[in-house]
Amino acid sequence: RASPMRIGIDARELCGQATGAGRYLGGLLREWAADEATRRHEFVLYAPEPLRVPLDARRFATRLVRGAPGTWWEQVRLPAAARPDHLGVFFAPAYSAPLRLRVPSVVAIHDVSFAAHPEWFRTREGLRRRWLTRRSAAQARAVVTISDFSRREIVARLGVPEGRVHVIPPGVTASSSGRAPEAGDERVLFVGSIFNRRRVPDLIRSFAVLARRRPFASLDLVGDNRTFPHEDLARTMAAEGMDGRVHWHRYASEEQLRELYAQARAFAFLSEYEGLGLTPLEAIAAGVPPVLLDTPVARESCGEAALYVARGDVEGTARALEQLLLDEAVRARLLAAAPAVLAKYNWA
């Protein structure tokens, strides 16, 4: 049994509209709140505004550290606020930690796209991410990541000794209301921040091929456009004649996400680079089989529970989506493989 600890946590990702890293931290906090073994530990959450996550304030104290939640906040304001708290360890859930805080740290690095593909980032942003993540990883007592693929990337591209990188897959919670799609539903779903690597224009073009054959098919896109260089998704939709057939939700709450997963019959995620890819796993947990770009990490994470397509294969992706919508034998085979895939992912 580990001795009782006071654990500091950078909780910025839970402020505002929480997406990937925020949902990851939220899952961990819910598990720590429920787990009897962690009751001997105390947590201190640092955030620039009050958190909306319901937690026991006696075990999960929140320190409000006012200011814009950027690098200055992380590297100057947070350490100043945390020093009097006599922390035993500090957990940074999203790539970088406060370097001036002289406390053993654990840093979660989910992927290293900024090092593997600098062309996807503005020059200043890419330099900041690469420098700060490398320094945080070098200083950390341990680095946590979410897949074997990311472990190899962190070792190779950030120079972290292999023994300090620990693969701990996250939990996957079924984001579904439990309502099965109605007969005749032909809804395809994408969920995730929209980056160039996720090839959303290719998805729109592939869906357009399908939509011309299936007049009642529709596509829901959930995610803010963070592409660089910028991709004009509205122009792509218009060029393909998909206005009214593609519905773009810049953000969806957890409740709205559950409903979208419940209404979907197929999921699509054509990403060429991920640390893991959580939303395809959420789709599988919700009973929605996915179409994925054929990459090592997609195979590692989703195994036999997905269909795989080649990069840029618009017609092949359309055929795969059509199979998921209409071919009951294919759907049954993928859904039967889901329990073995999902068994690897739990918050405990």
Short mmCIF file of C-alpha atoms in Angstrom, two decimals:
data_model
loop_
_atom_site.label_atom_id
_atom_site.label_comp_id
_atom_site.label_asym_id
_atom_site.label_seq_id
_atom_site.Cartn_x
_atom_site.Cartn_y
_atom_site.Cartn_z
CA ARG A 1 0.00 0.00 0.00
CA ALA A 2 1.29 3.42 -0.97
CA SER A 3 1.62 6.02 1.77
CA PRO A 4 -1.04 8.75 1.84
CA MET A 5 -0.20 11.51 -0.61
CA ARG A 6 -1.33 15.00 -1.44
CA ILE A 7 -1.66 14.97 -5.23
CA GLY A 8 -1.81 18.21 -7.19
CA ILE A 9 -3.55 18.22 -10.57
CA ASP A 10 -3.69 20.74 -13.40
CA ALA A 11 -7.44 20.85 -13.97
CA ARG A 12 -7.60 23.48 -16.75
CA GLU A 13 -8.94 20.94 -19.21
CA LEU A 14 -12.15 20.63 -17.17
CA CYS A 15 -12.99 24.33 -17.63
CA GLY A 16 -15.30 25.47 -20.38
CA GLN A 17 -16.21 22.92 -23.04
CA ALA A 18 -14.20 19.84 -22.09
CA THR A 19 -12.98 17.73 -25.00
CA GLY A 20 -10.30 15.00 -25.26
CA ALA A 21 -7.88 15.67 -22.38
CA GLY A 22 -10.68 17.09 -20.24
CA ARG A 23 -12.82 14.01 -20.68
CA TYR A 24 -9.75 11.88 -19.87
CA LEU A 25 -9.17 13.75 -16.61
CA GLY A 26 -12.87 13.65 -15.77
CA GLY A 27 -12.87 9.87 -16.12
CA LEU A 28 -9.87 9.55 -13.82
CA LEU A 29 -11.40 11.84 -11.18
CA ARG A 30 -14.66 9.90 -11.18
CA GLU A 31 -12.73 6.65 -10.69
CA TRP A 32 -10.57 8.11 -7.91
CA ALA A 33 -13.71 9.44 -6.19
CA ALA A 34 -15.35 6.00 -6.23
CA ASP A 35 -12.31 3.80 -5.55
CA GLU A 36 -11.87 2.76 -1.90
CA ALA A 37 -8.11 2.31 -2.34
CA THR A 38 -7.61 6.02 -3.12
CA ARG A 39 -9.54 7.33 -0.11
CA ARG A 40 -6.33 7.71 1.87
CA HIS A 41 -5.05 10.26 -0.67
CA GLU A 42 -5.91 13.94 -0.91
CA PHE A 43 -6.23 15.78 -4.23
CA VAL A 44 -5.77 19.47 -4.95
CA LEU A 45 -7.12 20.68 -8.31
CA TYR A 46 -5.77 23.91 -9.80
CA ALA A 47 -8.02 25.74 -12.24
CA PRO A 48 -8.63 29.30 -13.50
CA GLU A 49 -12.38 29.07 -12.83
CA PRO A 50 -14.77 26.96 -10.72
CA LEU A 51 -15.12 23.38 -11.95
CA ARG A 52 -18.46 21.89 -12.90
CA VAL A 53 -17.46 18.33 -11.95
CA PRO A 54 -19.30 17.20 -8.79
CA LEU A 55 -16.60 16.02 -6.34
CA ASP A 56 -16.24 15.70 -2.57
CA ALA A 57 -14.60 19.02 -1.64
CA ARG A 58 -12.94 17.44 1.42
CA ARG A 59 -10.87 15.10 -0.76
CA PHE A 60 -10.81 17.15 -3.97
CA ALA A 61 -10.04 20.72 -2.99
CA THR A 62 -10.05 23.30 -5.80
CA ARG A 63 -7.60 26.19 -5.83
CA LEU A 64 -8.76 29.01 -8.09
CA VAL A 65 -5.75 30.46 -9.90
CA ARG A 66 -7.13 33.35 -11.89
CA GLY A 67 -5.82 34.19 -15.34
CA ALA A 68 -5.94 33.06 -18.94
CA PRO A 69 -5.20 29.29 -18.92
CA GLY A 70 -2.14 29.36 -21.17
CA THR A 71 1.59 28.80 -20.78
CA TRP A 72 2.11 31.78 -18.40
CA TRP A 73 -0.65 30.44 -16.14
CA GLU A 74 0.88 26.96 -16.16
CA GLN A 75 4.50 27.97 -15.71
CA VAL A 76 4.20 31.01 -13.39
CA ARG A 77 0.81 31.35 -11.71
CA LEU A 78 0.19 27.67 -10.94
CA PRO A 79 3.58 26.99 -9.28
CA ALA A 80 3.20 30.08 -7.10
CA ALA A 81 -0.23 28.90 -5.96
CA ALA A 82 0.88 25.29 -5.40
CA ARG A 83 4.08 25.82 -3.40
CA PRO A 84 2.35 26.45 -0.06
CA ASP A 85 0.25 23.27 -0.48
CA HIS A 86 3.17 20.88 0.26
CA LEU A 87 2.29 18.49 -2.55
CA GLY A 88 3.79 15.01 -2.67
CA VAL A 89 3.35 14.61 -6.43
CA PHE A 90 1.91 16.61 -9.32
CA PHE A 91 -0.15 15.11 -12.16
CA ALA A 92 -0.27 16.93 -15.50
CA PRO A 93 -2.98 15.30 -17.68
CA ALA A 94 -2.24 17.12 -20.95
CA TYR A 95 1.33 17.03 -22.29
CA SER A 96 3.18 19.54 -20.08
CA ALA A 97 3.79 20.35 -16.41
CA PRO A 98 4.93 23.44 -14.47
CA LEU A 99 8.71 23.21 -14.71
CA ARG A 100 9.40 25.47 -11.70
CA LEU A 101 7.35 23.36 -9.29
CA ARG A 102 9.96 21.29 -7.45
CA VAL A 103 7.70 18.32 -6.87
CA PRO A 104 7.91 14.87 -8.50
CA SER A 105 5.62 14.92 -11.53
CA VAL A 106 3.72 12.47 -13.68
CA VAL A 107 2.87 13.75 -17.16
CA ALA A 108 0.29 12.26 -19.54
CA ILE A 109 1.37 12.56 -23.19
CA HIS A 110 -1.37 11.23 -25.44
CA ASP A 111 0.43 11.65 -28.77
CA VAL A 112 3.36 13.53 -30.29
CA SER A 113 1.76 14.75 -33.51
CA PHE A 114 3.51 18.12 -33.02
CA ALA A 115 6.89 16.34 -33.29
CA ALA A 116 5.92 13.72 -35.88
CA HIS A 117 4.13 16.18 -38.19
CA PRO A 118 5.20 19.79 -37.49
CA GLU A 119 3.53 20.86 -40.75
CA TRP A 120 0.14 20.48 -39.01
CA PHE A 121 0.97 23.28 -36.54
CA ARG A 122 1.61 27.00 -36.79
CA THR A 123 5.32 27.69 -36.36
CA ARG A 124 5.10 29.32 -32.94
CA GLU A 125 2.58 26.82 -31.59
CA GLY A 126 4.63 23.85 -32.81
CA LEU A 127 7.84 25.21 -31.27
CA ARG A 128 6.10 25.85 -27.95
CA ARG A 129 4.58 22.38 -27.83
CA ARG A 130 7.79 20.58 -28.77
CA TRP A 131 9.97 22.51 -26.32
CA LEU A 132 7.57 22.38 -23.38
CA THR A 133 6.59 18.73 -23.81
CA ARG A 134 10.23 17.63 -24.15
CA ARG A 135 11.22 19.57 -21.04
CA SER A 136 8.23 18.27 -19.08
CA ALA A 137 8.93 14.68 -20.12
CA ALA A 138 12.63 14.98 -19.29
CA GLN A 139 11.86 16.36 -15.82
CA ALA A 140 8.98 13.98 -15.02
CA ARG A 141 9.41 11.04 -12.69
CA ALA A 142 7.11 9.11 -15.04
CA VAL A 143 5.35 9.63 -18.37
CA VAL A 144 1.94 8.04 -18.89
CA THR A 145 0.57 7.35 -22.36
CA ILE A 146 -2.41 5.54 -23.81
CA SER A 147 -1.10 3.03 -26.37
CA ASP A 148 1.98 1.05 -27.32
CA PHE A 149 2.13 3.11 -30.52
CA SER A 150 2.40 6.34 -28.52
CA ARG A 151 5.00 4.81 -26.21
CA ARG A 152 7.21 4.04 -29.20
CA GLU A 153 6.69 7.56 -30.57
CA ILE A 154 7.53 9.21 -27.23
CA VAL A 155 10.73 7.18 -26.88
CA ALA A 156 11.81 7.81 -30.47
CA ARG A 157 10.77 11.45 -30.94
CA LEU A 158 11.12 12.93 -27.44
CA GLY A 159 14.10 10.87 -26.30
CA VAL A 160 12.45 9.68 -23.07
CA PRO A 161 14.04 6.49 -21.65
CA GLU A 162 11.73 3.55 -22.31
CA GLY A 163 11.59 2.57 -18.65
CA ARG A 164 9.95 5.88 -17.70
CA VAL A 165 7.08 5.58 -20.18
CA HIS A 166 4.08 3.64 -18.89
CA VAL A 167 1.20 2.52 -21.13
CA ILE A 168 -2.07 2.85 -19.20
CA PRO A 169 -5.07 2.69 -21.55
CA PRO A 170 -7.95 4.94 -20.46
CA GLY A 171 -11.42 3.78 -19.65
CA VAL A 172 -14.15 3.91 -22.25
CA THR A 173 -17.65 4.77 -21.17
CA ALA A 174 -20.60 3.91 -23.38
CA SER A 175 -21.88 7.32 -24.53
CA SER A 176 -25.33 6.13 -25.53
CA SER A 177 -28.81 6.78 -24.26
CA GLY A 178 -29.59 3.11 -24.81
CA ARG A 179 -32.10 3.79 -27.59
CA ALA A 180 -31.50 1.64 -30.65
CA PRO A 181 -31.64 3.36 -34.08
CA GLU A 182 -35.10 3.23 -35.60
CA ALA A 183 -35.78 1.12 -38.66
CA GLY A 184 -34.57 2.94 -41.73
CA ASP A 185 -32.08 5.14 -39.84
CA GLU A 186 -28.97 5.58 -41.98
CA ARG A 187 -27.02 8.04 -39.86
CA VAL A 188 -23.21 8.20 -39.93
CA LEU A 189 -21.37 9.94 -37.08
CA PHE A 190 -17.94 11.54 -36.61
CA VAL A 191 -16.85 12.84 -33.17
CA GLY A 192 -13.58 14.62 -32.43
CA SER A 193 -11.83 17.96 -32.74
CA ILE A 194 -11.32 18.52 -36.46
CA PHE A 195 -7.62 18.43 -37.32
CA ASN A 196 -6.05 17.96 -40.77
CA ARG A 197 -4.88 14.49 -39.80
CA ARG A 198 -8.48 13.36 -39.34
CA ARG A 199 -9.22 13.95 -43.03
CA VAL A 200 -12.77 15.20 -42.59
CA PRO A 201 -12.98 16.52 -46.20
CA ASP A 202 -12.30 12.95 -47.38
CA LEU A 203 -15.11 11.75 -45.10
CA ILE A 204 -17.51 14.32 -46.57
CA ARG A 205 -16.57 13.28 -50.12
CA SER A 206 -16.97 9.59 -49.26
CA PHE A 207 -20.31 10.23 -47.63
CA ALA A 208 -21.41 12.14 -50.74
CA VAL A 209 -20.77 9.03 -52.87
CA LEU A 210 -22.90 7.02 -50.44
CA ALA A 211 -25.59 9.70 -50.18
CA ARG A 212 -26.18 9.69 -53.93
CA ARG A 213 -27.09 6.00 -53.63
CA ARG A 214 -28.93 6.27 -50.31
CA PRO A 215 -31.30 9.27 -50.33
CA PHE A 216 -32.10 9.00 -46.59
CA ALA A 217 -28.51 8.74 -45.34
CA SER A 218 -27.13 11.60 -43.23
CA LEU A 219 -23.82 12.52 -41.63
CA ASP A 220 -23.31 14.22 -38.24
CA LEU A 221 -19.96 15.92 -37.64
CA VAL A 222 -19.20 16.80 -34.00
CA GLY A 223 -16.13 18.94 -33.38
CA ASP A 224 -14.61 22.38 -33.67
CA ASN A 225 -12.53 23.16 -36.77
CA ARG A 226 -8.88 23.42 -35.58
CA THR A 227 -7.24 22.67 -38.91
CA PHE A 228 -3.95 24.22 -40.00
CA PRO A 229 -3.59 24.89 -42.85
CA HIS A 230 -7.29 25.78 -42.69
CA GLU A 231 -9.75 23.43 -44.37
CA ASP A 232 -13.06 24.98 -45.47
CA LEU A 233 -15.52 22.24 -44.59
CA ALA A 234 -18.57 24.29 -45.53
CA ARG A 235 -17.14 24.75 -49.02
CA THR A 236 -16.50 21.00 -49.31
CA MET A 237 -20.08 20.25 -48.27
CA ALA A 238 -21.44 22.74 -50.81
CA ALA A 239 -19.18 21.45 -53.59
CA GLU A 240 -20.47 17.93 -52.99
CA GLY A 241 -24.09 19.07 -52.82
CA MET A 242 -24.37 17.90 -49.22
CA ASP A 243 -26.06 20.95 -47.68
CA GLY A 244 -28.87 19.54 -45.55
CA ARG A 245 -27.38 16.03 -45.57
CA VAL A 246 -24.34 16.84 -43.40
CA HIS A 247 -25.04 18.36 -39.98
CA TRP A 248 -22.08 20.05 -38.30
CA HIS A 249 -22.21 20.42 -34.49
CA ARG A 250 -19.24 22.55 -33.36
CA TYR A 251 -19.70 21.21 -29.83
CA ALA A 252 -21.97 18.67 -28.13
CA SER A 253 -22.58 18.20 -24.41
CA GLU A 254 -22.35 14.73 -22.87
CA GLU A 255 -26.13 14.44 -23.05
CA GLN A 256 -26.19 15.48 -26.71
CA LEU A 257 -23.36 13.06 -27.49
CA ARG A 258 -25.27 10.18 -25.92
CA GLU A 259 -28.23 10.98 -28.15
CA LEU A 260 -26.07 11.23 -31.28
CA TYR A 261 -24.42 7.87 -30.57
CA ALA A 262 -27.85 6.37 -29.96
CA GLN A 263 -29.15 7.63 -33.30
CA ALA A 264 -26.10 6.56 -35.33
CA ARG A 265 -25.81 3.30 -37.21
CA ALA A 266 -22.20 3.78 -38.38
CA PHE A 267 -19.18 5.73 -37.12
CA ALA A 268 -16.37 7.13 -39.26
CA PHE A 269 -12.91 8.30 -38.17
CA LEU A 270 -10.36 8.59 -40.98
CA SER A 271 -7.42 9.75 -38.86
CA GLU A 272 -3.90 9.05 -40.07
CA TYR A 273 -2.25 9.83 -36.71
CA GLU A 274 -3.58 9.32 -33.18
CA GLY A 275 -2.27 8.40 -29.78
CA LEU A 276 -5.20 6.03 -29.50
CA GLY A 277 -8.49 7.38 -30.86
CA LEU A 278 -11.02 7.39 -28.04
CA THR A 279 -14.17 8.25 -29.95
CA PRO A 280 -14.11 5.11 -32.14
CA LEU A 281 -13.91 3.10 -28.89
CA GLU A 282 -16.82 5.10 -27.48
CA ALA A 283 -18.76 4.26 -30.63
CA ILE A 284 -17.99 0.56 -30.22
CA ALA A 285 -19.11 0.76 -26.58
CA ALA A 286 -22.35 2.37 -27.75
CA GLY A 287 -22.97 -0.44 -30.27
CA VAL A 288 -22.01 1.64 -33.32
CA PRO A 289 -19.40 -0.11 -35.53
CA PRO A 290 -16.72 2.18 -37.00
CA VAL A 291 -14.89 2.67 -40.29
CA LEU A 292 -11.26 3.65 -39.61
CA LEU A 293 -8.22 4.55 -41.64
CA ASP A 294 -5.93 1.52 -41.64
CA THR A 295 -3.10 2.55 -39.28
CA PRO A 296 -1.11 0.63 -36.64
CA VAL A 297 -2.77 2.44 -33.74
CA ALA A 298 -6.27 1.90 -35.16
CA ARG A 299 -5.56 -1.83 -35.41
CA GLU A 300 -4.06 -1.84 -31.90
CA SER A 301 -7.06 -0.11 -30.35
CA CYS A 302 -10.09 -1.48 -32.22
CA GLY A 303 -8.89 -4.85 -33.51
CA GLU A 304 -11.61 -6.94 -35.15
CA ALA A 305 -14.41 -4.57 -34.14
CA ALA A 306 -13.93 -2.13 -37.06
CA LEU A 307 -13.68 -1.96 -40.84
CA TYR A 308 -10.47 -0.47 -42.23
CA VAL A 309 -9.91 1.58 -45.38
CA ALA A 310 -6.89 3.01 -47.17
CA ARG A 311 -5.97 6.70 -47.02
CA GLY A 312 -7.66 8.66 -49.80
CA ASP A 313 -9.89 5.77 -50.92
CA VAL A 314 -13.13 7.70 -51.27
CA GLU A 315 -15.07 4.95 -53.06
CA GLY A 316 -13.78 2.25 -50.69
CA THR A 317 -14.81 4.31 -47.67
CA ALA A 318 -18.27 4.80 -49.16
CA ARG A 319 -18.60 1.04 -49.64
CA ALA A 320 -17.48 0.37 -46.06
CA LEU A 321 -20.03 2.85 -44.69
CA GLU A 322 -22.74 1.26 -46.81
CA GLN A 323 -21.84 -2.14 -45.37
CA LEU A 324 -22.21 -0.83 -41.84
CA LEU A 325 -25.57 0.70 -42.64
CA LEU A 326 -27.07 -2.24 -44.52
CA ASP A 327 -25.14 -5.52 -44.14
CA GLU A 328 -26.43 -7.23 -40.99
CA ALA A 329 -23.84 -10.03 -41.19
CA VAL A 330 -20.95 -7.54 -41.21
CA ARG A 331 -22.51 -5.56 -38.38
CA ALA A 332 -23.02 -8.69 -36.30
CA ARG A 333 -19.40 -9.80 -36.84
CA LEU A 334 -18.00 -6.44 -35.73
CA LEU A 335 -20.31 -6.10 -32.74
CA ALA A 336 -19.45 -9.64 -31.61
CA ALA A 337 -15.79 -8.62 -31.46
CA ALA A 338 -16.55 -5.55 -29.33
CA PRO A 339 -16.43 -7.09 -25.81
CA ALA A 340 -12.88 -8.41 -26.28
CA VAL A 341 -11.74 -5.00 -27.56
CA LEU A 342 -13.39 -3.02 -24.79
CA ALA A 343 -12.05 -5.32 -22.04
CA LYS A 344 -8.66 -3.56 -22.38
CA TYR A 345 -10.10 -0.15 -21.45
CA ASN A 346 -11.23 0.59 -17.89
CA TRP A 347 -10.65 3.49 -15.53
CA ALA A 348 -9.52 1.30 -12.63
#
